[in-house]
Coordinates of C-alpha atoms and ligand atoms in Angstrom, one line a residue:
M1 CA -62.2 112.1 -49.9
K2 CA -62.3 108.4 -48.8
T3 CA -59.4 106.0 -48.2
E4 CA -58.9 103.2 -45.7
I5 CA -57.2 105.7 -43.4
T6 CA -60.1 108.3 -43.5
E7 CA -62.4 105.4 -42.6
L8 CA -60.2 104.1 -39.9
L9 CA -59.6 107.4 -38.2
N10 CA -63.0 109.0 -39.1
I11 CA -61.4 112.1 -40.8
E12 CA -62.3 114.0 -43.9
Y13 CA -58.9 114.1 -45.7
P14 CA -56.1 111.5 -45.5
I15 CA -53.6 114.1 -44.3
I16 CA -51.9 113.7 -40.9
Q17 CA -49.8 116.3 -39.2
G18 CA -46.5 115.0 -37.8
G19 CA -46.4 114.8 -34.0
M20 CA -43.3 117.0 -33.8
A21 CA -41.7 117.4 -30.4
W22 CA -41.9 121.0 -29.0
V23 CA -43.6 122.1 -32.2
A24 CA -46.9 120.3 -32.3
D25 CA -49.0 121.6 -29.4
Y26 CA -52.7 121.7 -28.9
H27 CA -53.2 124.9 -31.1
L28 CA -51.7 123.2 -34.2
A29 CA -53.4 119.8 -33.5
A30 CA -56.8 121.5 -33.1
A31 CA -56.3 123.6 -36.3
V32 CA -55.4 120.5 -38.4
S33 CA -58.2 118.4 -37.0
N34 CA -60.8 121.2 -37.5
A35 CA -59.6 121.5 -41.1
G36 CA -60.4 117.8 -41.7
G37 CA -57.0 116.2 -41.2
L38 CA -55.6 114.4 -38.2
G39 CA -53.9 116.8 -35.8
L40 CA -51.3 115.4 -33.4
I41 CA -49.8 116.6 -30.1
G42 CA -46.1 115.9 -30.1
S43 CA -45.2 114.8 -26.6
G44 CA -41.4 114.6 -27.3
G45 CA -39.5 114.6 -24.1
A46 CA -42.2 116.3 -22.1
P47 CA -43.6 115.0 -18.8
A48 CA -47.0 113.1 -18.7
S49 CA -48.6 116.0 -16.8
W50 CA -47.9 118.4 -19.8
V51 CA -49.4 115.9 -22.2
K52 CA -52.6 115.6 -20.0
D53 CA -53.0 119.4 -20.0
Q54 CA -52.5 119.5 -23.8
I55 CA -55.1 116.8 -24.4
R56 CA -57.6 118.7 -22.2
E57 CA -57.0 121.9 -24.1
V58 CA -57.3 120.3 -27.6
K59 CA -60.6 118.9 -26.5
K60 CA -61.9 122.4 -25.8
L61 CA -61.0 123.5 -29.4
T62 CA -62.2 120.6 -31.5
D63 CA -64.7 117.8 -31.4
K64 CA -63.0 116.1 -34.3
P65 CA -60.5 113.1 -33.9
F66 CA -57.0 114.0 -32.9
G67 CA -54.0 112.1 -31.7
V68 CA -50.8 112.1 -29.6
N69 CA -47.3 111.1 -30.7
I70 CA -45.2 109.3 -28.1
M71 CA -41.5 109.7 -28.6
L72 CA -40.3 106.3 -27.2
M73 CA -37.0 107.6 -26.0
N74 CA -38.9 109.7 -23.4
P75 CA -38.4 108.2 -19.9
E76 CA -42.0 109.0 -19.1
A77 CA -43.4 107.1 -22.2
D78 CA -45.2 104.6 -19.9
E79 CA -47.0 107.3 -17.9
I80 CA -47.9 109.1 -21.1
A81 CA -49.5 105.9 -22.5
K82 CA -51.6 105.7 -19.3
V83 CA -52.7 109.3 -19.7
I84 CA -53.7 108.6 -23.3
V85 CA -55.9 105.7 -22.3
E86 CA -57.5 107.6 -19.4
E87 CA -58.3 110.6 -21.6
K88 CA -59.7 108.3 -24.3
V89 CA -57.4 109.7 -27.0
P90 CA -58.6 108.1 -30.3
V91 CA -55.2 107.7 -32.0
V92 CA -51.5 107.4 -31.0
T93 CA -48.5 107.5 -33.3
T94 CA -45.1 106.5 -32.0
G95 CA -41.6 107.3 -33.1
A96 CA -37.9 106.7 -32.4
G97 CA -38.3 103.1 -31.1
N98 CA -40.3 99.9 -30.9
P99 CA -43.8 100.4 -29.4
A100 CA -44.8 96.7 -29.3
K101 CA -45.8 96.9 -25.6
Y102 CA -48.2 99.8 -26.1
I103 CA -50.3 98.2 -28.9
K104 CA -53.9 97.4 -28.3
E105 CA -54.4 99.3 -25.1
A106 CA -58.0 100.0 -24.4
G107 CA -59.2 100.7 -27.9
V108 CA -56.7 103.4 -28.8
K109 CA -55.7 103.1 -32.5
V110 CA -51.9 102.7 -32.6
I111 CA -49.9 103.8 -35.6
P112 CA -46.2 103.3 -35.3
V113 CA -43.7 105.3 -37.4
V114 CA -41.3 102.9 -39.1
A115 CA -38.3 103.3 -41.2
S116 CA -38.0 99.7 -42.4
C117 CA -40.1 96.7 -43.7
A118 CA -38.8 94.5 -40.8
L119 CA -40.3 96.9 -38.1
A120 CA -43.5 97.4 -40.2
K121 CA -44.1 93.6 -40.3
M122 CA -43.4 93.3 -36.6
M123 CA -45.8 96.1 -35.8
E124 CA -48.5 94.4 -38.0
R125 CA -48.0 91.1 -36.0
C126 CA -48.3 93.0 -32.7
G127 CA -51.7 94.4 -33.9
A128 CA -50.9 97.9 -35.2
D129 CA -53.8 99.5 -37.0
A130 CA -51.6 101.2 -39.7
V131 CA -48.0 102.3 -40.0
V132 CA -46.4 105.5 -41.1
A133 CA -43.5 104.7 -43.5
E134 CA -41.1 107.6 -43.0
G135 CA -38.3 108.2 -45.5
T136 CA -35.0 109.7 -44.7
E137 CA -36.1 113.0 -46.3
A138 CA -38.1 113.8 -43.2
G139 CA -37.0 116.2 -40.5
G140 CA -35.9 115.2 -37.0
H141 CA -34.9 111.6 -36.1
I142 CA -34.7 109.6 -39.3
G143 CA -34.0 106.2 -40.9
E144 CA -31.9 105.5 -43.9
I145 CA -34.2 104.6 -46.8
T146 CA -35.9 107.2 -49.0
T147 CA -39.6 107.6 -49.1
M148 CA -39.7 106.6 -52.8
S149 CA -38.0 103.3 -52.0
L150 CA -39.5 102.7 -48.6
V151 CA -43.2 103.2 -49.1
P152 CA -43.9 100.7 -51.9
Q153 CA -41.8 98.1 -50.1
V154 CA -43.7 98.6 -46.9
V155 CA -47.0 98.5 -48.8
D156 CA -46.0 95.1 -50.2
A157 CA -44.7 93.8 -46.8
V158 CA -47.9 94.4 -44.8
N159 CA -51.7 94.1 -45.1
I160 CA -52.5 97.1 -42.9
P161 CA -52.8 100.6 -44.5
V162 CA -49.6 102.5 -45.0
I163 CA -49.2 106.3 -44.5
A164 CA -46.3 107.9 -46.4
A165 CA -44.1 110.5 -44.7
G166 CA -40.9 112.3 -45.6
G167 CA -40.5 114.8 -48.5
I168 CA -44.3 115.5 -48.9
A169 CA -45.5 119.1 -48.8
D170 CA -47.9 119.6 -51.7
G171 CA -50.5 118.1 -54.1
R172 CA -47.7 116.5 -56.2
G173 CA -46.2 114.7 -53.2
F174 CA -49.7 113.6 -52.1
A175 CA -50.4 112.2 -55.5
A176 CA -47.1 110.4 -55.7
A177 CA -47.6 108.9 -52.3
L178 CA -51.0 107.5 -53.3
M179 CA -49.4 106.1 -56.5
L180 CA -46.8 104.3 -54.3
G181 CA -49.7 102.6 -52.5
A182 CA -50.0 104.8 -49.4
K183 CA -53.5 105.5 -48.1
A184 CA -52.6 108.8 -46.5
V185 CA -49.7 111.2 -46.0
Q186 CA -48.1 112.6 -42.9
M187 CA -46.6 116.1 -43.4
G188 CA -44.4 117.8 -40.9
T189 CA -42.2 120.7 -42.3
H190 CA -45.0 122.5 -44.1
F191 CA -47.2 122.5 -40.9
V192 CA -44.3 124.0 -38.9
A193 CA -44.6 127.1 -41.2
T194 CA -48.4 127.5 -40.8
K195 CA -50.0 130.5 -39.1
E196 CA -51.4 128.4 -36.2
C197 CA -48.1 126.8 -35.4
N198 CA -46.6 128.4 -32.3
V199 CA -42.9 128.1 -33.1
H200 CA -40.8 131.3 -33.1
E201 CA -41.2 133.4 -36.3
N202 CA -37.4 133.0 -36.9
Y203 CA -37.8 129.2 -37.3
K204 CA -40.7 129.6 -39.8
E205 CA -38.7 132.2 -41.7
K206 CA -35.7 129.8 -41.9
I207 CA -38.0 127.1 -43.4
I208 CA -39.5 129.6 -45.9
K209 CA -36.0 130.8 -47.0
A210 CA -34.5 127.3 -47.1
K211 CA -33.2 125.9 -50.4
D212 CA -33.2 122.3 -51.5
I213 CA -29.7 121.7 -50.2
D214 CA -30.1 123.4 -46.9
S215 CA -30.8 120.4 -44.6
K216 CA -28.0 118.4 -43.0
V217 CA -27.9 115.2 -40.9
T218 CA -26.2 115.4 -37.5
G219 CA -25.5 112.3 -35.5
R220 CA -24.9 109.7 -38.2
S221 CA -21.8 108.6 -36.3
T222 CA -23.6 108.2 -33.0
G223 CA -26.4 106.1 -34.3
H224 CA -29.0 108.9 -33.8
P225 CA -29.3 110.7 -37.1
V226 CA -31.3 113.9 -36.9
R227 CA -32.1 116.1 -39.9
V228 CA -32.0 119.8 -39.3
L229 CA -31.6 123.0 -41.4
R230 CA -28.0 124.0 -41.9
N231 CA -26.7 126.5 -39.4
Q232 CA -23.8 127.2 -37.0
M233 CA -24.8 124.3 -34.8
S234 CA -25.0 121.7 -37.6
N235 CA -21.8 123.0 -39.2
E236 CA -19.9 122.7 -35.8
Y237 CA -21.5 119.3 -35.1
I238 CA -20.6 117.8 -38.4
K239 CA -17.0 119.2 -38.2
K240 CA -16.6 117.7 -34.7
E241 CA -18.1 114.4 -35.8
Q242 CA -15.5 114.2 -38.7
E243 CA -12.8 115.0 -36.2
G244 CA -13.9 112.0 -34.1
A245 CA -15.4 114.0 -31.1
T246 CA -16.8 112.0 -28.2
L247 CA -20.5 111.5 -27.7
E248 CA -20.5 113.8 -24.7
E249 CA -18.8 116.6 -26.7
L250 CA -21.4 116.2 -29.5
E251 CA -24.4 116.1 -27.1
L252 CA -23.3 119.4 -25.6
L253 CA -23.9 121.0 -29.0
T254 CA -27.5 119.7 -29.3
L255 CA -28.5 119.9 -25.7
G256 CA -31.8 121.9 -25.5
G257 CA -31.4 122.6 -29.2
L258 CA -35.0 122.2 -30.1
R259 CA -36.1 124.5 -27.3
K260 CA -33.6 127.1 -28.5
A261 CA -35.1 126.9 -32.0
V262 CA -38.8 126.7 -31.2
V263 CA -39.0 129.0 -28.1
E264 CA -36.1 131.4 -28.4
G265 CA -35.9 131.6 -32.2
N266 CA -32.1 131.0 -31.9
V267 CA -31.5 130.1 -35.5
K268 CA -27.7 129.9 -35.1
E269 CA -27.4 127.4 -32.2
G270 CA -30.8 125.8 -32.2
S271 CA -31.8 122.4 -33.7
L272 CA -34.0 123.6 -36.6
M273 CA -35.5 120.2 -37.4
A274 CA -37.0 120.2 -40.9
G275 CA -37.2 117.9 -43.9
Q276 CA -35.5 118.1 -47.3
I277 CA -38.8 119.5 -48.7
A278 CA -38.3 122.8 -46.8
G279 CA -37.2 124.4 -50.1
L280 CA -40.7 124.0 -51.4
V281 CA -42.3 125.9 -48.5
K282 CA -42.8 129.5 -49.7
K283 CA -45.3 131.2 -47.4
Q284 CA -47.4 130.8 -44.2
Y285 CA -50.8 129.3 -44.9
T286 CA -53.4 128.5 -42.3
C287 CA -53.8 124.8 -41.7
K288 CA -57.2 124.9 -43.5
E289 CA -55.7 126.6 -46.6
L290 CA -52.8 124.2 -46.7
I291 CA -54.9 121.1 -46.4
E292 CA -57.4 122.3 -49.0
K293 CA -54.6 123.4 -51.3
V294 CA -52.9 119.9 -51.2
V295 CA -56.2 118.2 -51.8
T296 CA -57.5 120.4 -54.6
D297 CA -54.1 120.5 -56.4
Y298 CA -54.1 116.7 -56.3
R299 CA -57.7 116.5 -57.4
D300 CA -57.7 119.2 -60.1
K301 CA -54.3 118.8 -61.6
Y302 CA -53.5 115.1 -61.2
T303 CA -56.8 113.4 -61.5
V304 CA -57.8 115.5 -64.5
F305 CA -54.4 114.9 -66.0
C306 CA -54.7 111.1 -65.6
D307 CA -58.3 111.1 -67.0
K308 CA -57.2 113.1 -70.0
Y309 CA -53.9 111.6 -70.9
C310 CA -53.7 108.1 -69.5
A311 CA -56.1 106.4 -71.9
W312 CA -53.6 103.8 -72.9
E313 CA -55.9 102.4 -75.5
D314 CA -55.3 105.6 -77.4
G315 CA -52.1 105.2 -79.4
T316 CA -51.1 108.8 -78.9
A317 CA -51.6 108.9 -75.1
A318 CA -47.9 108.5 -74.2
K319 CA -46.9 111.3 -76.5
K320 CA -49.6 113.5 -75.0
V321 CA -48.4 112.7 -71.5
V322 CA -44.8 113.8 -72.4
E323 CA -46.1 116.9 -74.1
A324 CA -48.3 117.9 -71.2
V325 CA -45.5 117.3 -68.6
F326 CA -43.1 119.5 -70.5
S327 CA -45.6 122.3 -71.3
D328 CA -47.2 122.5 -67.8
K329 CA -45.4 125.6 -66.5
S330 CA -47.7 125.8 -63.5
N331 CA -45.9 122.8 -62.0
K332 CA -42.6 124.6 -61.9
Ligands
LIG401 O1 -39.4 110.0 -34.3 C1 -39.3 110.6 -35.3 N1 -38.8 111.8 -35.4 C2 -38.3 112.6 -34.4 S1 -38.4 112.1 -32.7 C3 -37.6 113.6 -32.3 S2 -37.2 114.0 -30.7 C4 -35.6 113.8 -30.7 N2 -34.9 114.9 -30.4 C5 -33.6 114.9 -30.4 C6 -32.9 113.7 -30.7 C7 -33.6 112.7 -31.2 C8 -34.9 112.7 -31.2 C9 -37.4 114.3 -33.4 N3 -37.8 113.7 -34.6 N4 -39.7 110.0 -36.5 C10 -40.2 108.6 -36.5 C11 -39.1 107.7 -36.7 N5 -38.9 106.6 -36.0 N6 -38.1 107.8 -37.6 C12 -37.3 106.7 -37.4 C13 -37.8 106.0 -36.4 C14 -37.3 104.8 -35.9 C15 -36.0 104.5 -35.8 C16 -35.6 103.3 -35.2 C17 -38.3 103.8 -35.4 C18 -37.8 102.7 -34.8 C19 -36.5 102.4 -34.7 O2 -36.0 101.3 -34.2 C20 -36.9 100.4 -33.5 C21 -36.2 99.3 -32.9 O3 -35.9 99.4 -31.7 O4 -36.0 98.3 -33.6

């Protein structure tokens, strides 16, 4: 499949795996890249030395392009940027901040994650190669605008290619993102529940069992909203937030929360970061199966659907579209 993003990144499918802190290590990144997508190592709050080791390991497992995500709140972000340049990592995505000072370093392609048109435009002016427009449906640290509203507005605001993220986990979401003008998608939650992902089984099971309404946002009052699956920690956090607790009291609840979830499988007290689309995730695929399923569902169902029913010259086309939508049980 060919889009501006597959050409830019030299990958087979326009599917990027989110660079999730603690979750996205070299095993997951290599599996996604070997399956034709773009795998990312999530550096999160880790030291630069850890990132260097991860890059060396991923290179042993794949000769395909891969990337690293820099979480800009990490105090070692500058050193991590240096490691990335030294190791000649082809692609970097950034999150949770403004990466203007890192753009155009030594030929590394830089793709900032943005949650607004203003930041997208600034990133384009600074020389970003593309942007990920991430809607509030996403897991982890989020902005305020939904994917449905954000993506077309960012597409209109910039001339660089846009990658849609937030609420995308299957062929329908992929098709919808392309319809909104995106040239690729970034998926996080569904990749957490893949076989190659090294998070604790309890975390994967929580995603697989989640329903549509099972994610909650902690930290809206502190200015650092983070979407997690509902559990004892999120319930306590939100209750304390409503009671006007101090920042210190709230931070005590989330301290080390991602580690608790990912490493210990503590699904009561951990920060189970996941997007609103968790309810759609039903089983553990391999990364290859997941990527191929997203692409073939998109191609078989939606391109055939459009070829067949969207011939607007045909006076009955609209009726056929409505009939087909309501009779297609396989979508439900
Ligand atoms: O970065 C993410 N998602 C993340 S980072 C993360 S690690 C973490 N752990 C605990 C607490 C907080 C973070 C977990 N999930 N997504 C990309 C993203 N970036 N979403 C929103 C933004 C963003 C928000 C504000 C980007 C820039 C920004 O402001 C930039 C500025 O300074 O104007």
